């Protein structure tokens, strides 16, 4: 992967869309994720596994879905998007790194895309910080620590209909497969 540009961690909903009729905004999802990440009772309820990620599902605001996720050292998601859902996540413990693309990817009609130079972004999100994003946001999230577990809170609206998984070699992004909600619930 080319060396991505570094952006400082902050609580941001800068590329999040405004509220749609009856929907929850990315900023509202971020507020929920930050408040939940600061709640020790919720965070302590997550069982941690030293080998793999663990999670519990929560009800988010306004019909959104939310997850508390445990990240053992060295684990990550791989490149993916959340389809038509907007979302947010906040780190409760440890530090997560997000690699993302500063470009809107077409939602369908392609299997492989060559990315333009300078579309890579990196955010480091320590405890108490978070990030909101809009629809079709392609990213990967990982716990780069060699010895510290991380815990985070994620929220999505509308609830995730699917997740598209990608591989990446250099500047080429390839759609590998699509997971449906029944695959992870």
PDB file of N, CA, C and O in Angstrom, residues 1-67:
ATOM      1  N   UNK A   1       0.852  -1.177   0.000  1.00  0.00           N
ATOM      2  CA  UNK A   1       0.000   0.000   0.000  1.00  0.00           C
ATOM      3  C   UNK A   1       0.891   1.230   0.000  1.00  0.00           C
ATOM      4  O   UNK A   1       1.857   1.291   0.739  1.00  0.00           O
ATOM      5  N   UNK A   2       0.569   2.228  -0.798  1.00  0.00           N
ATOM      6  CA  UNK A   2       1.354   3.454  -0.803  1.00  0.00           C
ATOM      7  C   UNK A   2       1.249   4.166   0.539  1.00  0.00           C
ATOM      8  O   UNK A   2       0.292   3.970   1.268  1.00  0.00           O
ATOM      9  N   UNK A   3       2.226   4.972   0.844  1.00  0.00           N
ATOM     10  CA  UNK A   3       2.199   5.706   2.102  1.00  0.00           C
ATOM     11  C   UNK A   3       1.032   6.685   2.096  1.00  0.00           C
ATOM     12  O   UNK A   3       0.984   7.595   1.278  1.00  0.00           O
ATOM     13  N   UNK A   4       0.042   6.460   2.987  1.00  0.00           N
ATOM     14  CA  UNK A   4      -1.117   7.351   3.012  1.00  0.00           C
ATOM     15  C   UNK A   4      -0.822   8.652   3.742  1.00  0.00           C
ATOM     16  O   UNK A   4       0.069   8.717   4.575  1.00  0.00           O
ATOM     17  N   UNK A   5      -1.596   9.649   3.395  1.00  0.00           N
ATOM     18  CA  UNK A   5      -1.513  10.923   4.103  1.00  0.00           C
ATOM     19  C   UNK A   5      -2.047  10.724   5.506  1.00  0.00           C
ATOM     20  O   UNK A   5      -2.946   9.928   5.722  1.00  0.00           O
ATOM     21  N   UNK A   6      -1.505  11.413   6.474  1.00  0.00           N
ATOM     22  CA  UNK A   6      -1.945  11.264   7.859  1.00  0.00           C
ATOM     23  C   UNK A   6      -2.850  12.425   8.240  1.00  0.00           C
ATOM     24  O   UNK A   6      -2.515  13.572   8.002  1.00  0.00           O
ATOM     25  N   UNK A   7      -3.963  12.088   8.833  1.00  0.00           N
ATOM     26  CA  UNK A   7      -4.871  13.103   9.362  1.00  0.00           C
ATOM     27  C   UNK A   7      -4.963  12.891  10.865  1.00  0.00           C
ATOM     28  O   UNK A   7      -5.104  11.763  11.313  1.00  0.00           O
ATOM     29  N   UNK A   8      -4.866  13.917  11.676  1.00  0.00           N
ATOM     30  CA  UNK A   8      -4.955  13.744  13.114  1.00  0.00           C
ATOM     31  C   UNK A   8      -6.340  13.254  13.525  1.00  0.00           C
ATOM     32  O   UNK A   8      -7.334  13.537  12.873  1.00  0.00           O
ATOM     33  N   UNK A   9      -6.370  12.486  14.605  1.00  0.00           N
ATOM     34  CA  UNK A   9      -7.654  11.996  15.120  1.00  0.00           C
ATOM     35  C   UNK A   9      -8.468  13.166  15.633  1.00  0.00           C
ATOM     36  O   UNK A   9      -7.955  14.097  16.234  1.00  0.00           O
ATOM     37  N   UNK A  10      -9.728  13.111  15.357  1.00  0.00           N
ATOM     38  CA  UNK A  10     -10.634  14.126  15.871  1.00  0.00           C
ATOM     39  C   UNK A  10     -12.035  13.548  15.809  1.00  0.00           C
ATOM     40  O   UNK A  10     -12.275  12.564  15.136  1.00  0.00           O
ATOM     41  N   UNK A  11     -12.933  14.171  16.485  1.00  0.00           N
ATOM     42  CA  UNK A  11     -14.330  13.766  16.426  1.00  0.00           C
ATOM     43  C   UNK A  11     -14.942  14.538  15.275  1.00  0.00           C
ATOM     44  O   UNK A  11     -15.149  15.731  15.370  1.00  0.00           O
ATOM     45  N   UNK A  12     -15.206  13.834  14.187  1.00  0.00           N
ATOM     46  CA  UNK A  12     -15.607  14.554  12.988  1.00  0.00           C
ATOM     47  C   UNK A  12     -16.721  13.856  12.238  1.00  0.00           C
ATOM     48  O   UNK A  12     -16.785  12.651  12.198  1.00  0.00           O
ATOM     49  N   UNK A  13     -17.567  14.659  11.667  1.00  0.00           N
ATOM     50  CA  UNK A  13     -18.608  14.170  10.764  1.00  0.00           C
ATOM     51  C   UNK A  13     -18.534  15.002   9.491  1.00  0.00           C
ATOM     52  O   UNK A  13     -19.525  15.261   8.846  1.00  0.00           O
ATOM     53  N   UNK A  14     -17.301  15.393   9.107  1.00  0.00           N
ATOM     54  CA  UNK A  14     -17.121  16.348   8.029  1.00  0.00           C
ATOM     55  C   UNK A  14     -17.594  15.879   6.660  1.00  0.00           C
ATOM     56  O   UNK A  14     -17.990  16.680   5.837  1.00  0.00           O
ATOM     57  N   UNK A  15     -17.580  14.570   6.392  1.00  0.00           N
ATOM     58  CA  UNK A  15     -18.047  14.129   5.084  1.00  0.00           C
ATOM     59  C   UNK A  15     -19.366  13.385   5.198  1.00  0.00           C
ATOM     60  O   UNK A  15     -19.740  12.624   4.331  1.00  0.00           O
ATOM     61  N   UNK A  16     -20.079  13.607   6.280  1.00  0.00           N
ATOM     62  CA  UNK A  16     -21.338  12.912   6.511  1.00  0.00           C
ATOM     63  C   UNK A  16     -22.502  13.696   5.914  1.00  0.00           C
ATOM     64  O   UNK A  16     -22.516  14.916   5.944  1.00  0.00           O
ATOM     65  N   UNK A  17     -23.466  12.981   5.347  1.00  0.00           N
ATOM     66  CA  UNK A  17     -24.614  13.661   4.760  1.00  0.00           C
ATOM     67  C   UNK A  17     -25.566  14.198   5.821  1.00  0.00           C
ATOM     68  O   UNK A  17     -25.561  13.748   6.963  1.00  0.00           O
ATOM     69  N   UNK A  18     -26.374  15.142   5.427  1.00  0.00           N
ATOM     70  CA  UNK A  18     -27.391  15.693   6.319  1.00  0.00           C
ATOM     71  C   UNK A  18     -28.521  14.679   6.507  1.00  0.00           C
ATOM     72  O   UNK A  18     -28.621  13.702   5.781  1.00  0.00           O
ATOM     73  N   UNK A  19     -29.377  14.952   7.468  1.00  0.00           N
ATOM     74  CA  UNK A  19     -30.504  14.067   7.758  1.00  0.00           C
ATOM     75  C   UNK A  19     -31.395  13.913   6.528  1.00  0.00           C
ATOM     76  O   UNK A  19     -31.673  14.859   5.827  1.00  0.00           O
ATOM     77  N   UNK A  20     -31.807  12.679   6.298  1.00  0.00           N
ATOM     78  CA  UNK A  20     -32.803  12.426   5.269  1.00  0.00           C
ATOM     79  C   UNK A  20     -34.123  12.185   5.979  1.00  0.00           C
ATOM     80  O   UNK A  20     -34.154  11.989   7.184  1.00  0.00           O
ATOM     81  N   UNK A  21     -35.206  12.202   5.243  1.00  0.00           N
ATOM     82  CA  UNK A  21     -36.534  12.039   5.843  1.00  0.00           C
ATOM     83  C   UNK A  21     -36.569  10.790   6.722  1.00  0.00           C
ATOM     84  O   UNK A  21     -36.344   9.689   6.247  1.00  0.00           O
ATOM     85  N   UNK A  22     -36.828  10.979   8.027  1.00  0.00           N
ATOM     86  CA  UNK A  22     -36.946   9.861   8.946  1.00  0.00           C
ATOM     87  C   UNK A  22     -35.645   9.180   9.282  1.00  0.00           C
ATOM     88  O   UNK A  22     -35.655   8.141   9.908  1.00  0.00           O
ATOM     89  N   UNK A  23     -34.499   9.741   8.892  1.00  0.00           N
ATOM     90  CA  UNK A  23     -33.225   9.077   9.124  1.00  0.00           C
ATOM     91  C   UNK A  23     -32.413   9.714  10.223  1.00  0.00           C
ATOM     92  O   UNK A  23     -32.702  10.803  10.694  1.00  0.00           O
ATOM     93  N   UNK A  24     -31.373   9.008  10.613  1.00  0.00           N
ATOM     94  CA  UNK A  24     -30.435   9.480  11.615  1.00  0.00           C
ATOM     95  C   UNK A  24     -29.195   9.966  10.880  1.00  0.00           C
ATOM     96  O   UNK A  24     -28.709   9.301   9.962  1.00  0.00           O
ATOM     97  N   UNK A  25     -28.679  11.116  11.249  1.00  0.00           N
ATOM     98  CA  UNK A  25     -27.487  11.648  10.590  1.00  0.00           C
ATOM     99  C   UNK A  25     -26.238  10.939  11.084  1.00  0.00           C
ATOM    100  O   UNK A  25     -26.209  10.348  12.172  1.00  0.00           O
ATOM    101  N   UNK A  26     -25.177  11.052  10.297  1.00  0.00           N
ATOM    102  CA  UNK A  26     -23.892  10.510  10.714  1.00  0.00           C
ATOM    103  C   UNK A  26     -23.395  11.209  11.976  1.00  0.00           C
ATOM    104  O   UNK A  26     -22.787  10.587  12.844  1.00  0.00           O
ATOM    105  N   UNK A  27     -23.669  12.500  12.112  1.00  0.00           N
ATOM    106  CA  UNK A  27     -23.273  13.227  13.323  1.00  0.00           C
ATOM    107  C   UNK A  27     -23.993  12.675  14.555  1.00  0.00           C
ATOM    108  O   UNK A  27     -23.400  12.557  15.631  1.00  0.00           O
ATOM    109  N   UNK A  28     -25.267  12.326  14.415  1.00  0.00           N
ATOM    110  CA  UNK A  28     -26.009  11.728  15.535  1.00  0.00           C
ATOM    111  C   UNK A  28     -25.470  10.332  15.861  1.00  0.00           C
ATOM    112  O   UNK A  28     -25.389   9.951  17.033  1.00  0.00           O
ATOM    113  N   UNK A  29     -25.077   9.590  14.835  1.00  0.00           N
ATOM    114  CA  UNK A  29     -24.466   8.275  15.073  1.00  0.00           C
ATOM    115  C   UNK A  29     -23.138   8.432  15.810  1.00  0.00           C
ATOM    116  O   UNK A  29     -22.833   7.661  16.730  1.00  0.00           O
ATOM    117  N   UNK A  30     -22.361   9.429  15.423  1.00  0.00           N
ATOM    118  CA  UNK A  30     -21.090   9.679  16.097  1.00  0.00           C
ATOM    119  C   UNK A  30     -21.316  10.062  17.556  1.00  0.00           C
ATOM    120  O   UNK A  30     -20.627   9.563  18.453  1.00  0.00           O
ATOM    121  N   UNK A  31     -22.285  10.916  17.820  1.00  0.00           N
ATOM    122  CA  UNK A  31     -22.593  11.297  19.198  1.00  0.00           C
ATOM    123  C   UNK A  31     -22.956  10.060  20.025  1.00  0.00           C
ATOM    124  O   UNK A  31     -22.460   9.881  21.141  1.00  0.00           O
ATOM    125  N   UNK A  32     -23.790   9.191  19.471  1.00  0.00           N
ATOM    126  CA  UNK A  32     -24.158   7.954  20.161  1.00  0.00           C
ATOM    127  C   UNK A  32     -22.921   7.075  20.414  1.00  0.00           C
ATOM    128  O   UNK A  32     -22.725   6.562  21.517  1.00  0.00           O
ATOM    129  N   UNK A  33     -22.087   6.903  19.394  1.00  0.00           N
ATOM    130  CA  UNK A  33     -20.901   6.058  19.539  1.00  0.00           C
ATOM    131  C   UNK A  33     -19.961   6.607  20.609  1.00  0.00           C
ATOM    132  O   UNK A  33     -19.437   5.850  21.436  1.00  0.00           O
ATOM    133  N   UNK A  34     -19.752   7.918  20.634  1.00  0.00           N
ATOM    134  CA  UNK A  34     -18.876   8.521  21.642  1.00  0.00           C
ATOM    135  C   UNK A  34     -19.440   8.369  23.053  1.00  0.00           C
ATOM    136  O   UNK A  34     -18.712   8.032  23.997  1.00  0.00           O
ATOM    137  N   UNK A  35     -20.753   8.613  23.205  1.00  0.00           N
ATOM    138  CA  UNK A  35     -21.373   8.465  24.533  1.00  0.00           C
ATOM    139  C   UNK A  35     -21.316   7.007  25.007  1.00  0.00           C
ATOM    140  O   UNK A  35     -21.013   6.742  26.163  1.00  0.00           O
ATOM    141  N   UNK A  36     -21.581   6.077  24.101  1.00  0.00           N
ATOM    142  CA  UNK A  36     -21.570   4.661  24.471  1.00  0.00           C
ATOM    143  C   UNK A  36     -20.152   4.199  24.778  1.00  0.00           C
ATOM    144  O   UNK A  36     -19.932   3.438  25.727  1.00  0.00           O
ATOM    145  N   UNK A  37     -19.182   4.653  24.014  1.00  0.00           N
ATOM    146  CA  UNK A  37     -17.782   4.287  24.254  1.00  0.00           C
ATOM    147  C   UNK A  37     -17.293   4.795  25.607  1.00  0.00           C
ATOM    148  O   UNK A  37     -16.369   4.221  26.196  1.00  0.00           O
ATOM    149  N   UNK A  38     -17.909   5.845  26.138  1.00  0.00           N
ATOM    150  CA  UNK A  38     -17.533   6.399  27.438  1.00  0.00           C
ATOM    151  C   UNK A  38     -18.276   5.736  28.599  1.00  0.00           C
ATOM    152  O   UNK A  38     -18.040   6.092  29.753  1.00  0.00           O
ATOM    153  N   UNK A  39     -19.143   4.767  28.310  1.00  0.00           N
ATOM    154  CA  UNK A  39     -19.942   4.094  29.341  1.00  0.00           C
ATOM    155  C   UNK A  39     -19.253   2.799  29.761  1.00  0.00           C
ATOM    156  O   UNK A  39     -19.325   1.793  29.054  1.00  0.00           O
ATOM    157  N   UNK A  40     -18.589   2.780  30.926  1.00  0.00           N
ATOM    158  CA  UNK A  40     -17.848   1.588  31.343  1.00  0.00           C
ATOM    159  C   UNK A  40     -18.725   0.339  31.474  1.00  0.00           C
ATOM    160  O   UNK A  40     -18.262  -0.768  31.204  1.00  0.00           O
ATOM    161  N   UNK A  41     -19.975   0.494  31.861  1.00  0.00           N
ATOM    162  CA  UNK A  41     -20.844  -0.678  32.017  1.00  0.00           C
ATOM    163  C   UNK A  41     -21.054  -1.388  30.683  1.00  0.00           C
ATOM    164  O   UNK A  41     -21.030  -2.619  30.597  1.00  0.00           O
ATOM    165  N   UNK A  42     -21.242  -0.624  29.618  1.00  0.00           N
ATOM    166  CA  UNK A  42     -21.428  -1.224  28.290  1.00  0.00           C
ATOM    167  C   UNK A  42     -20.121  -1.834  27.809  1.00  0.00           C
ATOM    168  O   UNK A  42     -20.077  -2.980  27.350  1.00  0.00           O
ATOM    169  N   UNK A  43     -19.042  -1.091  27.908  1.00  0.00           N
ATOM    170  CA  UNK A  43     -17.750  -1.565  27.395  1.00  0.00           C
ATOM    171  C   UNK A  43     -17.274  -2.795  28.167  1.00  0.00           C
ATOM    172  O   UNK A  43     -16.783  -3.759  27.579  1.00  0.00           O
ATOM    173  N   UNK A  44     -17.462  -2.807  29.483  1.00  0.00           N
ATOM    174  CA  UNK A  44     -17.036  -3.953  30.294  1.00  0.00           C
ATOM    175  C   UNK A  44     -17.894  -5.195  30.064  1.00  0.00           C
ATOM    176  O   UNK A  44     -17.499  -6.290  30.448  1.00  0.00           O
ATOM    177  N   UNK A  45     -19.064  -5.045  29.431  1.00  0.00           N
ATOM    178  CA  UNK A  45     -19.929  -6.205  29.176  1.00  0.00           C
ATOM    179  C   UNK A  45     -19.442  -7.043  27.994  1.00  0.00           C
ATOM    180  O   UNK A  45     -19.915  -8.166  27.790  1.00  0.00           O
ATOM    181  N   UNK A  46     -18.491  -6.531  27.224  1.00  0.00           N
ATOM    182  CA  UNK A  46     -17.985  -7.256  26.056  1.00  0.00           C
ATOM    183  C   UNK A  46     -16.941  -8.282  26.480  1.00  0.00           C
ATOM    184  O   UNK A  46     -15.915  -7.922  27.055  1.00  0.00           O
ATOM    185  N   UNK A  47     -17.184  -9.565  26.196  1.00  0.00           N
ATOM    186  CA  UNK A  47     -16.143 -10.557  26.470  1.00  0.00           C
ATOM    187  C   UNK A  47     -15.013 -10.404  25.439  1.00  0.00           C
ATOM    188  O   UNK A  47     -15.275 -10.227  24.250  1.00  0.00           O
ATOM    189  N   UNK A  48     -13.777 -10.434  25.908  1.00  0.00           N
ATOM    190  CA  UNK A  48     -12.633 -10.283  25.011  1.00  0.00           C
ATOM    191  C   UNK A  48     -11.992 -11.640  24.762  1.00  0.00           C
ATOM    192  O   UNK A  48     -11.872 -12.455  25.671  1.00  0.00           O
ATOM    193  N   UNK A  49     -11.589 -11.868  23.529  1.00  0.00           N
ATOM    194  CA  UNK A  49     -10.930 -13.108  23.119  1.00  0.00           C
ATOM    195  C   UNK A  49      -9.540 -12.737  22.620  1.00  0.00           C
ATOM    196  O   UNK A  49      -9.421 -11.855  21.756  1.00  0.00           O
ATOM    197  N   UNK A  50      -8.484 -13.378  23.123  1.00  0.00           N
ATOM    198  CA  UNK A  50      -7.143 -13.003  22.682  1.00  0.00           C
ATOM    199  C   UNK A  50      -6.846 -13.363  21.224  1.00  0.00           C
ATOM    200  O   UNK A  50      -5.900 -12.862  20.636  1.00  0.00           O
ATOM    201  N   UNK A  51      -7.664 -14.206  20.610  1.00  0.00           N
ATOM    202  CA  UNK A  51      -7.390 -14.674  19.256  1.00  0.00           C
ATOM    203  C   UNK A  51      -8.209 -13.988  18.164  1.00  0.00           C
ATOM    204  O   UNK A  51      -7.760 -13.859  17.034  1.00  0.00           O
ATOM    205  N   UNK A  52      -9.451 -13.615  18.454  1.00  0.00           N
ATOM    206  CA  UNK A  52     -10.306 -13.073  17.403  1.00  0.00           C
ATOM    207  C   UNK A  52     -11.183 -11.949  17.913  1.00  0.00           C
ATOM    208  O   UNK A  52     -11.368 -11.778  19.122  1.00  0.00           O
ATOM    209  N   UNK A  53     -11.744 -11.224  16.962  1.00  0.00           N
ATOM    210  CA  UNK A  53     -12.636 -10.127  17.332  1.00  0.00           C
ATOM    211  C   UNK A  53     -13.905 -10.679  17.962  1.00  0.00           C
ATOM    212  O   UNK A  53     -14.387 -11.741  17.590  1.00  0.00           O
ATOM    213  N   UNK A  54     -14.442  -9.936  18.915  1.00  0.00           N
ATOM    214  CA  UNK A  54     -15.711 -10.272  19.557  1.00  0.00           C
ATOM    215  C   UNK A  54     -16.632  -9.067  19.417  1.00  0.00           C
ATOM    216  O   UNK A  54     -16.164  -7.945  19.195  1.00  0.00           O
ATOM    217  N   UNK A  55     -17.931  -9.300  19.545  1.00  0.00           N
ATOM    218  CA  UNK A  55     -18.866  -8.187  19.410  1.00  0.00           C
ATOM    219  C   UNK A  55     -20.175  -8.514  20.099  1.00  0.00           C
ATOM    220  O   UNK A  55     -20.522  -9.673  20.306  1.00  0.00           O
ATOM    221  N   UNK A  56     -20.873  -7.446  20.458  1.00  0.00           N
ATOM    222  CA  UNK A  56     -22.253  -7.529  20.919  1.00  0.00           C
ATOM    223  C   UNK A  56     -23.038  -6.459  20.168  1.00  0.00           C
ATOM    224  O   UNK A  56     -22.514  -5.387  19.852  1.00  0.00           O
ATOM    225  N   UNK A  57     -24.286  -6.790  19.860  1.00  0.00           N
ATOM    226  CA  UNK A  57     -25.146  -5.865  19.123  1.00  0.00           C
ATOM    227  C   UNK A  57     -25.936  -5.015  20.107  1.00  0.00           C
ATOM    228  O   UNK A  57     -26.394  -5.512  21.135  1.00  0.00           O
ATOM    229  N   UNK A  58     -26.100  -3.744  19.776  1.00  0.00           N
ATOM    230  CA  UNK A  58     -26.887  -2.808  20.577  1.00  0.00           C
ATOM    231  C   UNK A  58     -27.941  -2.170  19.680  1.00  0.00           C
ATOM    232  O   UNK A  58     -27.787  -2.128  18.464  1.00  0.00           O
ATOM    233  N   UNK A  59     -28.977  -1.651  20.280  1.00  0.00           N
ATOM    234  CA  UNK A  59     -29.925  -0.820  19.544  1.00  0.00           C
ATOM    235  C   UNK A  59     -29.382   0.600  19.544  1.00  0.00           C
ATOM    236  O   UNK A  59     -29.073   1.157  20.590  1.00  0.00           O
ATOM    237  N   UNK A  60     -29.259   1.167  18.361  1.00  0.00           N
ATOM    238  CA  UNK A  60     -28.774   2.533  18.240  1.00  0.00           C
ATOM    239  C   UNK A  60     -29.934   3.508  18.182  1.00  0.00           C
ATOM    240  O   UNK A  60     -31.107   3.120  18.220  1.00  0.00           O
ATOM    241  N   UNK A  61     -29.642   4.789  18.054  1.00  0.00           N
ATOM    242  CA  UNK A  61     -30.690   5.812  18.020  1.00  0.00           C
ATOM    243  C   UNK A  61     -31.515   5.747  16.743  1.00  0.00           C
ATOM    244  O   UNK A  61     -31.004   5.417  15.669  1.00  0.00           O
ATOM    245  N   UNK A  62     -32.796   6.045  16.846  1.00  0.00           N
ATOM    246  CA  UNK A  62     -33.669   6.200  15.684  1.00  0.00           C
ATOM    247  C   UNK A  62     -33.753   5.003  14.765  1.00  0.00           C
ATOM    248  O   UNK A  62     -33.874   5.167  13.561  1.00  0.00           O
ATOM    249  N   UNK A  63     -33.642   3.782  15.311  1.00  0.00           N
ATOM    250  CA  UNK A  63     -33.733   2.588  14.482  1.00  0.00           C
ATOM    251  C   UNK A  63     -32.409   2.164  13.864  1.00  0.00           C
ATOM    252  O   UNK A  63     -32.368   1.250  13.036  1.00  0.00           O
ATOM    253  N   UNK A  64     -31.323   2.792  14.258  1.00  0.00           N
ATOM    254  CA  UNK A  64     -30.006   2.385  13.757  1.00  0.00           C
ATOM    255  C   UNK A  64     -29.554   1.128  14.494  1.00  0.00           C
ATOM    256  O   UNK A  64     -30.132   0.749  15.511  1.00  0.00           O
ATOM    257  N   UNK A  65     -28.536   0.476  13.961  1.00  0.00           N
ATOM    258  CA  UNK A  65     -27.952  -0.650  14.673  1.00  0.00           C
ATOM    259  C   UNK A  65     -26.571  -0.250  15.147  1.00  0.00           C
ATOM    260  O   UNK A  65     -25.917   0.602  14.536  1.00  0.00           O
ATOM    261  N   UNK A  66     -26.140  -0.849  16.229  1.00  0.00           N
ATOM    262  CA  UNK A  66     -24.839  -0.514  16.797  1.00  0.00           C
ATOM    263  C   UNK A  66     -24.167  -1.789  17.288  1.00  0.00           C
ATOM    264  O   UNK A  66     -24.828  -2.795  17.577  1.00  0.00           O
ATOM    265  N   UNK A  67     -22.846  -1.723  17.388  1.00  0.00           N
ATOM    266  CA  UNK A  67     -22.042  -2.863  17.807  1.00  0.00           C
ATOM    267  C   UNK A  67     -20.924  -2.369  18.718  1.00  0.00           C
ATOM    268  O   UNK A  67     -20.316  -1.333  18.450  1.00  0.00           O
TER     269      UNK A  67
END
